[in-house]
């Protein structure tokens, strides 16, 4: 997967004062380990990574924290008043006011990211009572809570004054979350507690290696407590009515919290487990009769032990080892591969798909060059649809462009013949259906067919638009003004579409752009790449789609275009906008998103995030090349995209958790100081505009930029 960035330069420390060459990344990049600065000491001394809310990566060292943006890094030193070095950094937390708080073995330290001011908020300068701070959670008023290694809990106000609100005898405090009405929820010595004011209540005590909180009903029956077995051993789960959660014993000693959850919690049904030098991703496959079954989805091995890992967004992890920091895409996207095993159906190399329809019972039919297939309602596999045909029947499968459903029992296949193939789904028969023309039609080809009502279809042919009565199979020329604009058959149409209101008719052509016929006014509008008005991104049309707002999406060989009738605007999506491939073959609509098939990959245009996501074989597709007339959305809102090697099916709702679009930040700048006789560096960490003043003898300045995603870029420098 590559994420589209609107800024086409390296995220990894580009200097604007240098010349560079841009190279587009491939769809399957394996990033090398990112080296870790640890002041010459062993990385084992520190075991913490932190991905802040803006997407930047931080990590702890033996004497400070490092801001990391690839090859550019900044060390912010602790400088404890005692002069003694900090050995351990346990956790980091960035507030909305750009303050970074760090729990260490010497107390709680704070960095103001904007001003670079640092402060020890909680510490013992005399060192008679060293305070090992371990965890925090954010409060509801800009305050926060911190837990230490000795059962202590602190409340830190917005002005950084603090008070110790509880002292326990249970050792290390791992704060989980704060609830305004219910107080603090935390874990200590593998037991779960609630602290509300001064009242401490035991919620759940575990005898397992580890335990976690999960949403009520997420893994086990809702509102229930009990036991489950995993690999023959029993573990407990406990429902808490007040919090509406379930506490769960875990068979793993160390898990990694997934995106959107704090430590010791689980996101959905994914678990990341650390075992020495391996990171393992498990998915909950089934819980039946309280028997937990998990599938090892992915496993990653490293040359040294894993020290820490964080999940900045769904399916992605940063992993810190003694050798450096690695990036992993641990979760495959939820694409279902169908009809991609041709050996199950005979000796063919691939099954190329062209055309899908669904009947009123929810059965889905697909036409391929290998024959017809059916996906019965509720089934997960297509089956061959056997068709009885006359012995002398000439079935020219390669000449079929697509199929159209006439009713629940009948569909037609059309293409390079001046007749249709008629398929009776109930009787499972195939026959040739002759169409009655008023005059001889030689070399007639049907490029597209649109069902109009219970007896009429329109056929876009090489000689114009035919109105065909499929009860009598008589045809006539459709009365329309398009004949004045399109010179059939020299300018062949490719796609015919009528809007839902029946007022607009669109014809997409091979190389003359888009024609729109308004049946109410009888006016024709021509869109073309050659026009200053009604401009089109390309004149070779491959897909047309009307969305729920009534806007038209046009897929061409050079990009995707949205024509908005309500707003009178037009928006183009191309390679420059983030599409990996702009040769569009199919268009479908989801909530706040448009999905398109292309000649190389599948793309999601997220309209809410203004972001384009591209997907490839490396993300779970069976193929990268998708066919025209092979995009289909079923009644249950599943999407199907057919291509040269079967069909991809998925639920677009599973792709709604988008990672934020990368943003551009000015990390700092350097300018020459004549008094010092050298360059002076300044850190900014700013994405807003600001002013830099240069005196007459300061002749140059170096600006340092980065995007807030160190591993996920679209372009990089390959030479300077």
XYZ file of C-alpha atoms in Angstrom:
720
model
C 0.000 0.000 0.000
C 1.210 3.514 -0.712
C -0.386 6.581 0.749
C -0.859 9.605 -1.447
C 0.945 12.744 -0.379
C 0.257 16.080 -1.942
C 3.863 17.123 -1.277
C 6.294 15.385 -3.572
C 9.585 15.354 -1.734
C 11.331 13.157 0.751
C 9.867 12.860 4.208
C 13.267 11.823 5.482
C 14.973 15.172 6.113
C 14.882 17.138 2.838
C 16.947 20.329 2.719
C 15.396 22.847 0.390
C 18.783 24.372 -0.387
C 19.885 21.192 -2.215
C 19.093 19.913 -5.684
C 17.536 16.462 -5.861
C 16.058 13.805 -8.151
C 12.654 12.301 -7.385
C 11.896 8.603 -7.761
C 8.506 7.014 -7.242
C 8.518 4.224 -4.698
C 7.403 0.767 -5.720
C 4.288 -0.825 -4.338
C 6.295 -3.338 -2.276
C 9.019 -1.540 -0.309
C 10.828 -3.266 2.565
C 12.309 -0.536 4.713
C 15.676 -1.100 6.381
C 16.060 -0.725 10.116
C 16.302 2.822 11.412
C 19.431 3.227 13.537
C 18.895 4.322 17.134
C 20.948 7.008 18.885
C 21.628 5.946 22.466
C 24.670 8.043 23.428
C 27.034 5.140 22.907
C 25.299 2.934 25.459
C 23.384 -0.282 25.087
C 19.850 0.087 23.768
C 18.802 -2.522 26.365
C 18.873 0.229 28.985
C 15.781 1.743 27.393
C 12.630 0.063 26.295
C 10.185 2.659 25.042
C 8.853 3.898 21.713
C 6.155 6.513 21.355
C 4.104 7.568 18.348
C 2.562 10.912 19.239
C -0.914 12.101 18.169
C 0.612 13.942 15.194
C 2.288 10.772 13.927
C 5.883 11.634 14.878
C 8.087 8.997 16.494
C 9.944 9.503 19.790
C 12.098 7.130 21.804
C 13.936 7.158 25.111
C 17.695 7.004 25.560
C 19.980 6.875 28.577
C 20.094 10.658 28.887
C 17.098 12.103 27.077
C 14.410 11.581 24.489
C 14.949 11.615 20.736
C 12.608 13.107 18.165
C 12.911 10.975 15.024
C 11.973 11.897 11.452
C 14.111 9.470 9.504
C 17.687 10.665 9.102
C 17.009 13.839 11.075
C 16.839 13.476 14.833
C 17.021 15.808 17.815
C 18.069 14.758 21.311
C 16.479 16.598 24.231
C 18.585 15.927 27.318
C 17.158 15.311 30.767
C 19.920 17.101 32.775
C 18.752 16.039 36.224
C 19.699 18.590 38.942
C 21.682 15.940 40.794
C 23.903 15.384 37.788
C 23.077 11.684 37.863
C 22.157 10.078 34.581
C 18.683 8.759 33.878
C 18.926 5.046 33.136
C 15.361 4.116 32.263
C 12.617 5.811 30.295
C 9.274 4.066 30.733
C 6.592 6.006 28.878
C 5.962 9.237 26.989
C 2.846 11.329 26.510
C 2.237 14.405 24.308
C -0.570 16.773 25.314
C -2.706 18.838 22.912
C -0.712 21.886 24.092
C 2.539 20.449 22.639
C 4.076 19.404 25.916
C 5.838 16.052 26.116
C 5.816 14.344 29.514
C 8.202 11.462 30.185
C 8.185 8.893 32.985
C 11.719 7.932 34.062
C 13.514 6.251 36.928
C 14.333 9.759 38.236
C 10.790 11.141 38.132
C 8.487 12.944 35.729
C 10.165 15.179 33.119
C 8.541 17.655 30.735
C 9.565 19.164 27.392
C 7.784 22.164 25.901
C 8.098 21.250 22.229
C 7.560 24.822 21.003
C 9.934 26.680 23.341
C 12.315 23.760 24.102
C 12.005 24.563 27.800
C 12.428 21.490 30.017
C 11.433 20.879 33.605
C 11.475 18.109 36.175
C 7.854 18.201 37.320
C 8.074 15.381 39.877
C 11.490 14.343 41.231
C 13.569 14.174 44.385
C 16.668 16.281 43.842
C 18.256 14.978 47.039
C 17.994 11.403 45.751
C 17.045 10.164 49.248
C 13.725 9.002 47.843
C 14.069 8.316 44.109
C 10.681 8.431 42.363
C 10.321 5.875 39.579
C 7.460 7.189 37.444
C 5.941 4.565 35.157
C 2.629 5.459 33.433
C 0.125 8.217 32.737
C -3.402 8.827 31.537
C -5.021 12.085 30.499
C -7.741 13.681 32.609
C -10.797 15.533 31.345
C -9.706 19.125 32.074
C -6.208 19.214 30.573
C -4.782 17.588 33.703
C -3.357 14.086 33.919
C -2.558 11.253 36.292
C 0.744 9.434 36.792
C 1.584 6.136 38.464
C 4.927 5.061 39.918
C 6.763 1.804 40.695
C 5.852 1.809 44.393
C 2.060 1.923 44.363
C 1.857 5.704 44.189
C -0.611 7.702 42.093
C -0.181 11.414 41.405
C -2.556 14.048 40.055
C -0.845 16.745 37.941
C -2.784 19.968 37.367
C -2.678 22.122 34.252
C -0.145 24.462 35.941
C 2.034 21.388 36.687
C 1.458 21.555 40.419
C 0.802 18.069 41.717
C -0.301 16.018 44.670
C 0.108 12.391 45.594
C -3.454 11.113 45.856
C -2.814 7.478 46.757
C -0.104 5.238 48.148
C -0.559 1.490 47.868
C 1.512 -1.602 48.579
C 0.988 -3.319 45.239
C 4.131 -2.189 43.368
C 4.126 -0.864 39.799
C 0.997 1.067 38.773
C -0.098 0.711 35.159
C -2.792 3.331 34.559
C -5.343 2.322 31.922
C -7.868 5.148 31.576
C -9.759 7.859 33.446
C -13.555 8.083 33.539
C -15.105 11.373 34.687
C -17.736 9.720 36.841
C -15.962 6.499 37.812
C -12.391 7.636 38.387
C -9.111 5.922 37.532
C -8.882 2.365 36.236
C -5.460 0.761 36.618
C -3.597 -2.509 36.911
C -1.064 -3.450 39.573
C 0.408 -6.896 40.312
C -1.931 -8.328 37.641
C -5.019 -7.141 39.489
C -7.397 -4.421 38.303
C -8.516 -1.548 40.525
C -10.798 1.450 40.487
C -9.754 4.597 42.371
C -12.600 7.100 42.734
C -11.575 9.927 45.017
C -9.993 8.167 47.965
C -11.999 4.976 47.531
C -10.089 1.984 46.133
C -12.003 -1.016 44.841
C -10.641 -4.332 43.533
C -12.299 -5.132 40.210
C -10.567 -8.292 39.001
C -7.623 -10.408 40.074
C -5.849 -12.609 37.560
C -3.733 -15.710 38.084
C -2.605 -15.776 34.441
C 0.572 -14.365 32.921
C -1.246 -11.224 31.887
C -4.704 -9.675 31.665
C -6.509 -6.988 29.745
C -9.733 -5.011 29.420
C -11.969 -5.576 26.418
C -15.287 -4.081 25.390
C -18.300 -5.912 26.715
C -19.286 -8.628 24.235
C -16.249 -8.136 22.029
C -14.790 -11.592 22.647
C -17.209 -13.417 24.944
C -20.995 -13.461 25.482
C -22.220 -10.052 26.545
C -22.812 -9.347 30.260
C -21.283 -12.674 31.306
C -18.359 -13.974 33.356
C -16.801 -17.412 33.131
C -13.842 -19.368 31.815
C -12.460 -20.256 28.403
C -9.796 -22.679 27.280
C -6.792 -22.014 25.075
C -4.484 -24.856 24.049
C -5.974 -27.044 26.754
C -5.564 -24.550 29.624
C -8.331 -22.661 31.385
C -8.442 -18.876 31.672
C -11.025 -16.558 33.177
C -13.044 -13.580 32.026
C -15.117 -11.323 34.245
C -17.929 -8.891 33.423
C -18.054 -5.584 35.298
C -21.488 -4.000 35.092
C -20.453 -0.568 36.362
C -17.733 -0.099 33.728
C -19.547 -2.219 31.098
C -16.320 -4.053 30.239
C -14.936 -7.570 30.529
C -11.583 -8.364 32.138
C -9.806 -11.240 30.437
C -6.931 -13.500 31.498
C -4.301 -13.818 28.800
C -2.038 -16.740 27.879
C 0.729 -14.298 26.821
C 3.246 -12.560 29.040
C 3.668 -9.464 26.878
C 1.190 -7.969 24.430
C 1.372 -4.754 22.454
C -1.595 -2.360 22.733
C -3.247 -1.826 19.359
C -4.282 1.478 17.843
C -6.778 3.565 19.796
C -6.373 1.660 23.055
C -4.170 2.133 26.097
C -1.867 -0.487 27.599
C -3.444 -3.820 28.529
C -6.370 -3.300 26.207
C -7.191 -4.956 22.916
C -8.499 -3.427 19.697
C -11.239 -5.481 18.080
C -9.957 -9.048 17.722
C -6.268 -8.501 17.008
C -3.438 -9.300 19.415
C 0.240 -8.470 18.970
C 2.555 -10.643 21.035
C 6.272 -10.183 21.702
C 8.346 -13.346 22.132
C 12.086 -12.621 22.352
C 13.059 -11.609 18.799
C 9.653 -12.295 17.229
C 6.581 -10.114 16.791
C 3.469 -12.239 16.272
C 0.081 -11.069 15.096
C -2.860 -13.245 16.141
C -6.465 -12.922 15.027
C -9.382 -14.314 16.990
C -10.827 -16.885 14.608
C -13.591 -18.410 16.672
C -14.958 -18.601 20.196
C -17.283 -21.587 20.313
C -18.412 -23.210 23.541
C -15.955 -20.855 25.230
C -13.066 -22.425 23.352
C -10.834 -19.636 22.071
C -9.237 -20.308 18.712
C -6.626 -17.933 17.384
C -4.888 -17.877 14.021
C -1.300 -16.747 13.636
C -1.755 -14.187 10.874
C 1.799 -12.855 10.653
C 5.156 -13.381 12.319
C 8.235 -11.166 12.020
C 11.731 -12.145 13.142
C 14.581 -9.763 13.980
C 18.336 -10.203 14.476
C 18.061 -9.246 18.170
C 15.460 -9.175 20.921
C 12.512 -6.805 20.745
C 12.652 -3.977 23.262
C 9.368 -2.264 22.478
C 6.705 -1.837 19.797
C 3.947 0.669 19.163
C 1.002 0.741 16.794
C 0.561 4.255 15.327
C -2.409 3.262 13.154
C -4.389 0.171 12.275
C -2.293 -2.622 10.838
C 1.066 -0.823 11.215
C 3.732 -1.178 13.892
C 7.088 0.335 14.812
C 9.341 -2.272 16.415
C 12.443 -1.335 18.416
C 15.247 -3.885 18.715
C 18.888 -3.662 19.726
C 19.651 -3.221 16.023
C 17.264 -0.349 15.412
C 13.646 0.510 14.670
C 11.681 -1.440 12.064
C 8.391 -0.705 10.346
C 5.942 -3.541 9.752
C 2.581 -3.830 8.004
C 1.388 -6.652 10.248
C -2.197 -6.952 9.084
C -3.424 -7.784 5.612
C -6.374 -5.795 4.423
C -9.728 -7.619 4.518
C -9.890 -8.561 0.851
C -11.499 -11.886 0.005
C -9.991 -13.658 -2.990
C -12.506 -15.471 -5.169
C -12.277 -17.397 -8.455
C -8.494 -17.131 -8.227
C -7.887 -20.897 -8.296
C -8.663 -21.943 -11.872
C -7.336 -25.455 -11.248
C -10.529 -26.058 -9.283
C -12.510 -25.637 -12.506
C -10.246 -27.207 -15.105
C -6.912 -26.696 -16.787
C -6.881 -22.949 -17.320
C -4.258 -20.425 -16.266
C -6.509 -17.639 -15.004
C -10.184 -16.739 -14.891
C -10.681 -13.252 -16.311
C -13.947 -11.670 -15.200
C -16.293 -9.441 -17.208
C -19.657 -8.453 -15.813
C -21.629 -9.188 -12.629
C -25.336 -9.014 -11.777
C -27.501 -9.929 -8.759
C -31.021 -11.318 -8.817
C -33.812 -10.541 -6.368
C -32.888 -13.516 -4.179
C -29.349 -12.276 -3.573
C -27.612 -14.697 -5.952
C -24.709 -13.144 -7.837
C -23.822 -14.187 -11.386
C -20.538 -13.467 -13.080
C -19.468 -13.899 -16.668
C -15.908 -14.964 -17.472
C -14.121 -16.122 -20.587
C -14.186 -19.546 -18.970
C -17.988 -19.558 -18.576
C -20.716 -18.487 -16.157
C -20.416 -18.738 -12.372
C -22.897 -18.194 -9.563
C -22.407 -17.159 -5.948
C -25.506 -18.355 -4.065
C -26.821 -16.029 -1.373
C -24.809 -16.419 1.836
C -22.114 -18.527 0.151
C -18.412 -17.692 0.112
C -17.406 -19.473 -3.076
C -18.506 -19.164 -6.681
C -19.697 -22.315 -8.422
C -19.768 -23.163 -12.098
C -23.190 -22.477 -13.592
C -23.788 -25.353 -16.022
C -25.772 -24.279 -19.088
C -27.544 -26.555 -21.529
C -27.222 -25.416 -25.142
C -27.949 -26.893 -28.574
C -25.254 -29.199 -29.936
C -24.603 -26.927 -32.912
C -24.525 -23.815 -30.760
C -21.663 -21.389 -31.420
C -20.683 -19.822 -28.079
C -18.089 -17.151 -28.828
C -17.040 -16.380 -25.236
C -14.228 -14.021 -26.253
C -16.709 -11.795 -28.104
C -18.820 -11.110 -25.020
C -18.356 -7.706 -23.370
C -20.687 -8.044 -20.387
C -24.092 -9.204 -19.100
C -27.361 -7.519 -18.066
C -30.161 -8.910 -15.884
C -33.643 -8.655 -17.419
C -35.546 -10.303 -14.559
C -34.826 -12.810 -11.784
C -34.827 -15.678 -14.272
C -33.233 -14.170 -17.360
C -30.058 -12.384 -18.300
C -28.468 -11.489 -21.608
C -24.846 -11.485 -22.745
C -23.871 -8.994 -25.423
C -20.831 -8.090 -27.480
C -19.551 -8.328 -31.031
C -22.668 -9.981 -32.515
C -25.851 -8.403 -33.810
C -27.774 -10.734 -31.516
C -27.851 -11.459 -27.768
C -27.120 -14.647 -25.882
C -30.157 -15.437 -23.718
C -29.526 -17.273 -20.444
C -32.438 -18.797 -18.538
C -31.238 -19.011 -14.927
C -34.109 -21.201 -13.793
C -33.862 -23.748 -16.596
C -30.075 -23.246 -16.939
C -30.256 -22.973 -20.698
C -28.305 -20.877 -23.172
C -29.568 -19.881 -26.590
C -29.024 -17.282 -29.259
C -31.653 -14.554 -29.352
C -32.137 -12.872 -32.731
C -33.142 -9.214 -32.656
C -35.583 -7.946 -35.276
C -34.207 -4.895 -37.067
C -36.008 -2.594 -39.488
C -33.019 -2.864 -41.823
C -30.037 -5.131 -42.260
C -27.390 -4.467 -39.601
C -24.050 -5.923 -40.643
C -21.017 -5.925 -38.341
C -23.086 -4.519 -35.514
C -21.499 -4.563 -32.057
C -23.250 -3.900 -28.750
C -20.868 -2.067 -26.423
C -23.283 -1.507 -23.534
C -26.862 -2.362 -22.553
C -29.081 -0.565 -20.022
C -32.361 -2.031 -18.730
C -35.039 0.683 -18.785
C -38.183 -1.086 -17.554
C -39.947 -4.456 -17.534
C -39.923 -4.741 -21.317
C -37.348 -2.314 -22.736
C -33.558 -2.234 -22.878
C -31.392 0.318 -24.602
C -28.386 -0.965 -26.464
C -25.429 1.253 -27.351
C -24.298 -0.177 -30.649
C -21.782 0.696 -33.308
C -24.700 2.158 -35.334
C -26.340 4.191 -32.587
C -28.686 3.609 -29.649
C -31.242 0.840 -30.149
C -34.460 0.559 -28.179
C -35.199 -3.161 -27.877
C -38.391 -4.727 -26.591
C -37.182 -7.924 -24.936
C -40.664 -9.379 -24.852
C -41.012 -9.332 -28.647
C -37.312 -8.747 -29.515
C -38.238 -5.983 -31.921
C -35.920 -2.985 -32.105
C -35.917 0.564 -33.384
C -33.602 3.540 -33.369
C -33.975 5.626 -30.220
C -35.084 9.152 -31.041
C -32.354 11.384 -29.629
C -30.279 14.448 -30.627
C -26.940 12.702 -30.039
C -26.843 11.571 -33.660
C -25.897 15.136 -34.614
C -22.812 14.953 -32.378
C -21.660 11.341 -32.568
C -20.856 10.013 -36.014
C -21.724 6.323 -35.671
C -19.949 4.030 -36.405
C -16.799 6.136 -36.936
C -16.972 7.541 -33.400
C -17.928 4.521 -31.388
C -19.572 4.854 -27.994
C -18.365 2.617 -25.187
C -20.632 3.239 -22.187
C -24.312 4.086 -21.877
C -25.811 5.224 -18.579
C -29.119 6.738 -17.526
C -29.371 8.601 -14.233
C -31.790 7.414 -11.548
C -34.305 10.179 -12.306
C -34.306 9.161 -15.965
C -33.620 12.727 -17.089
C -29.953 12.489 -18.102
C -28.375 10.070 -20.546
C -24.591 9.792 -20.632
C -22.501 8.244 -23.399
C -18.821 7.649 -22.844
C -16.805 7.216 -26.010
C -13.512 5.634 -26.959
C -11.750 8.867 -27.849
C -14.263 11.721 -28.094
C -14.985 12.318 -24.415
C -18.393 12.335 -22.718
C -21.803 13.303 -24.131
C -24.674 14.239 -21.826
C -28.231 14.368 -23.137
C -30.760 16.205 -20.963
C -34.057 14.621 -22.020
C -36.084 17.386 -20.366
C -34.496 20.193 -22.378
C -33.299 17.992 -25.245
C -29.915 19.681 -24.921
C -26.573 17.899 -25.414
C -23.412 18.833 -23.482
C -20.053 17.612 -24.697
C -17.144 17.173 -22.239
C -13.640 16.843 -23.663
C -10.024 17.305 -22.678
C -9.743 19.810 -25.541
C -12.374 22.246 -24.192
C -11.558 25.168 -21.841
C -15.070 24.742 -20.418
C -16.650 21.347 -19.749
C -13.090 20.074 -19.564
C -12.528 16.365 -19.061
C -9.435 14.725 -17.612
C -9.303 12.391 -20.628
C -11.350 11.561 -23.713
C -11.108 7.764 -23.513
C -13.943 6.774 -21.153
C -13.800 3.445 -19.317
C -16.299 3.810 -16.417
C -19.336 5.918 -15.441
C -21.003 6.046 -12.026
C -23.769 8.174 -10.502
C -23.376 8.657 -6.740
C -26.083 9.173 -4.114
C -25.927 12.953 -4.557
C -26.585 12.642 -8.271
C -23.032 13.608 -9.206
C -21.343 11.786 -12.068
C -17.976 10.055 -11.691
C -16.105 9.545 -14.955
C -13.263 7.048 -15.242
C -10.836 7.605 -18.113
C -7.484 6.189 -19.139
C -5.784 9.256 -17.622
C -7.698 9.859 -14.417
C -10.935 10.074 -12.455
C -13.282 13.076 -12.552
C -16.266 14.078 -10.453
C -18.864 16.317 -12.125
C -21.015 17.897 -9.413
C -24.373 19.125 -10.684
C -25.507 20.570 -7.358
C -22.367 22.602 -6.778
C -21.464 23.256 -10.396
C -17.906 22.079 -9.775
C -15.580 19.502 -11.232
C -12.809 17.652 -9.388
C -10.004 15.660 -10.998
C -8.092 12.783 -9.368
C -4.931 11.744 -11.180
C -1.437 10.441 -10.501
C -0.556 13.908 -9.240
C -3.446 13.641 -6.768
C -2.231 10.300 -5.444
C -3.578 7.587 -7.748
C -0.831 5.051 -8.359
C -2.403 4.252 -11.733
C -4.871 6.587 -13.461
C -6.310 4.125 -16.004
C -9.723 3.679 -14.386
C -11.736 0.519 -15.112
C -14.539 0.559 -12.528
C -16.148 2.906 -9.972
C -18.196 2.144 -6.826
C -19.414 4.282 -3.922
C -19.112 3.705 -0.174
C -19.788 5.971 2.784
C -17.551 9.041 2.340
C -15.445 7.207 -0.228
C -15.196 6.217 -3.873
C -13.479 2.957 -4.832
C -11.930 2.523 -8.278
C -10.356 -0.383 -10.100
C -7.378 0.472 -12.296
C -4.932 -1.233 -14.613
C -2.532 -1.442 -11.669
C -4.158 -1.738 -8.283
C -7.299 -0.779 -6.430
C -7.732 2.740 -5.029
C -9.950 4.286 -2.374
C -10.658 8.007 -2.664
C -11.542 9.014 0.888
C -13.711 12.094 0.436
C -13.800 12.951 4.142
C -10.047 12.762 4.721
C -9.163 14.096 1.249
C -6.832 11.160 0.874
C -6.209 8.420 -1.677
C -5.211 4.925 -0.596
C -3.782 2.488 -3.147
C -3.828 -1.312 -2.732
C -1.862 -3.996 -4.561
C -1.137 -7.723 -4.568
C 1.124 -7.160 -1.570
C -1.971 -5.970 0.348
C -4.025 -9.079 -0.401
C -5.256 -8.619 -3.975
C -5.009 -11.632 -6.283
C -4.009 -9.387 -9.168
C -3.215 -5.755 -9.911
C -5.045 -5.432 -13.241
C -8.826 -4.938 -13.114
C -11.210 -5.222 -16.050
C -13.787 -2.767 -17.367
C -17.470 -3.472 -16.687
C -16.419 -5.640 -13.737
C -17.138 -3.473 -10.664
C -20.261 -4.423 -8.739
C -21.906 -3.622 -5.383
C -24.311 -6.168 -3.928
C -27.488 -5.599 -1.941
C -25.586 -6.280 1.315
C -23.109 -3.487 0.388
C -20.221 -5.817 -0.419
C -17.998 -4.676 -3.264
C -16.744 -6.922 -6.055
C -13.964 -6.008 -8.462
C -13.161 -8.484 -11.233
C -9.857 -8.667 -13.015
C -7.485 -10.905 -14.886
C -7.265 -13.438 -12.051
C -10.636 -13.783 -10.398
C -12.610 -11.459 -8.144
C -11.836 -9.403 -5.039
C -14.664 -9.041 -2.517
C -14.657 -6.778 0.547
C -16.859 -4.753 2.864
C -15.914 -1.060 2.540
C -16.898 -0.455 6.185
C -13.772 -2.364 7.201
C -11.658 0.351 5.607
C -13.181 3.333 7.388
C -10.414 3.611 10.029
C -8.103 5.783 7.975
C -4.712 6.837 9.168
C -4.386 10.628 9.146
C -3.059 12.162 5.966
C 0.637 13.025 6.357
C 1.202 16.694 7.130
C 4.160 18.918 6.392
C 6.088 20.364 9.334
C 9.011 22.753 9.486
C 11.282 20.999 11.965
C 13.842 23.748 12.104
C 16.172 26.052 10.249
C 19.773 27.199 10.288
C 21.086 30.678 9.649
C 24.532 32.225 9.892
C 25.281 34.260 13.006
C 28.033 36.832 12.225
C 28.772 37.369 15.923
C 29.359 33.664 16.493
C 30.931 33.150 13.070
C 28.964 29.955 12.484
C 25.531 28.558 11.682
C 22.988 28.633 14.483
C 20.256 25.973 14.507
C 16.647 26.611 15.524
C 13.910 24.045 16.139
C 10.326 24.947 15.309
C 8.185 21.797 14.923
C 5.635 24.017 13.234
C 3.134 23.454 10.444
C 1.864 27.037 10.479
C 3.422 30.039 8.792
C 5.890 32.213 10.707
C 8.408 34.977 10.063
C 12.214 34.679 9.954
C 14.218 37.918 10.092
C 17.543 38.038 8.221
C 20.018 40.882 8.506
C 21.858 42.243 5.465
C 24.935 40.117 6.159
C 22.953 36.869 6.480
C 22.939 35.653 2.909
C 21.479 32.186 3.176
C 19.191 30.040 5.250
C 18.575 26.288 5.428
C 15.043 25.035 6.073
C 14.439 21.528 7.395
C 11.106 19.915 6.514
C 9.538 16.536 7.208
C 6.210 14.769 6.964
C 4.890 13.178 10.138
C 5.207 9.602 8.861
C 8.820 8.502 8.632
C 8.309 5.240 6.758
C 5.341 5.979 4.534
C 6.304 8.211 1.623
C 5.464 8.395 -2.042
C 8.699 9.968 -3.293
C 12.254 9.946 -1.980
C 15.631 11.390 -2.915
C 17.840 8.960 -4.817
C 20.700 11.338 -5.581
C 21.915 14.773 -4.627
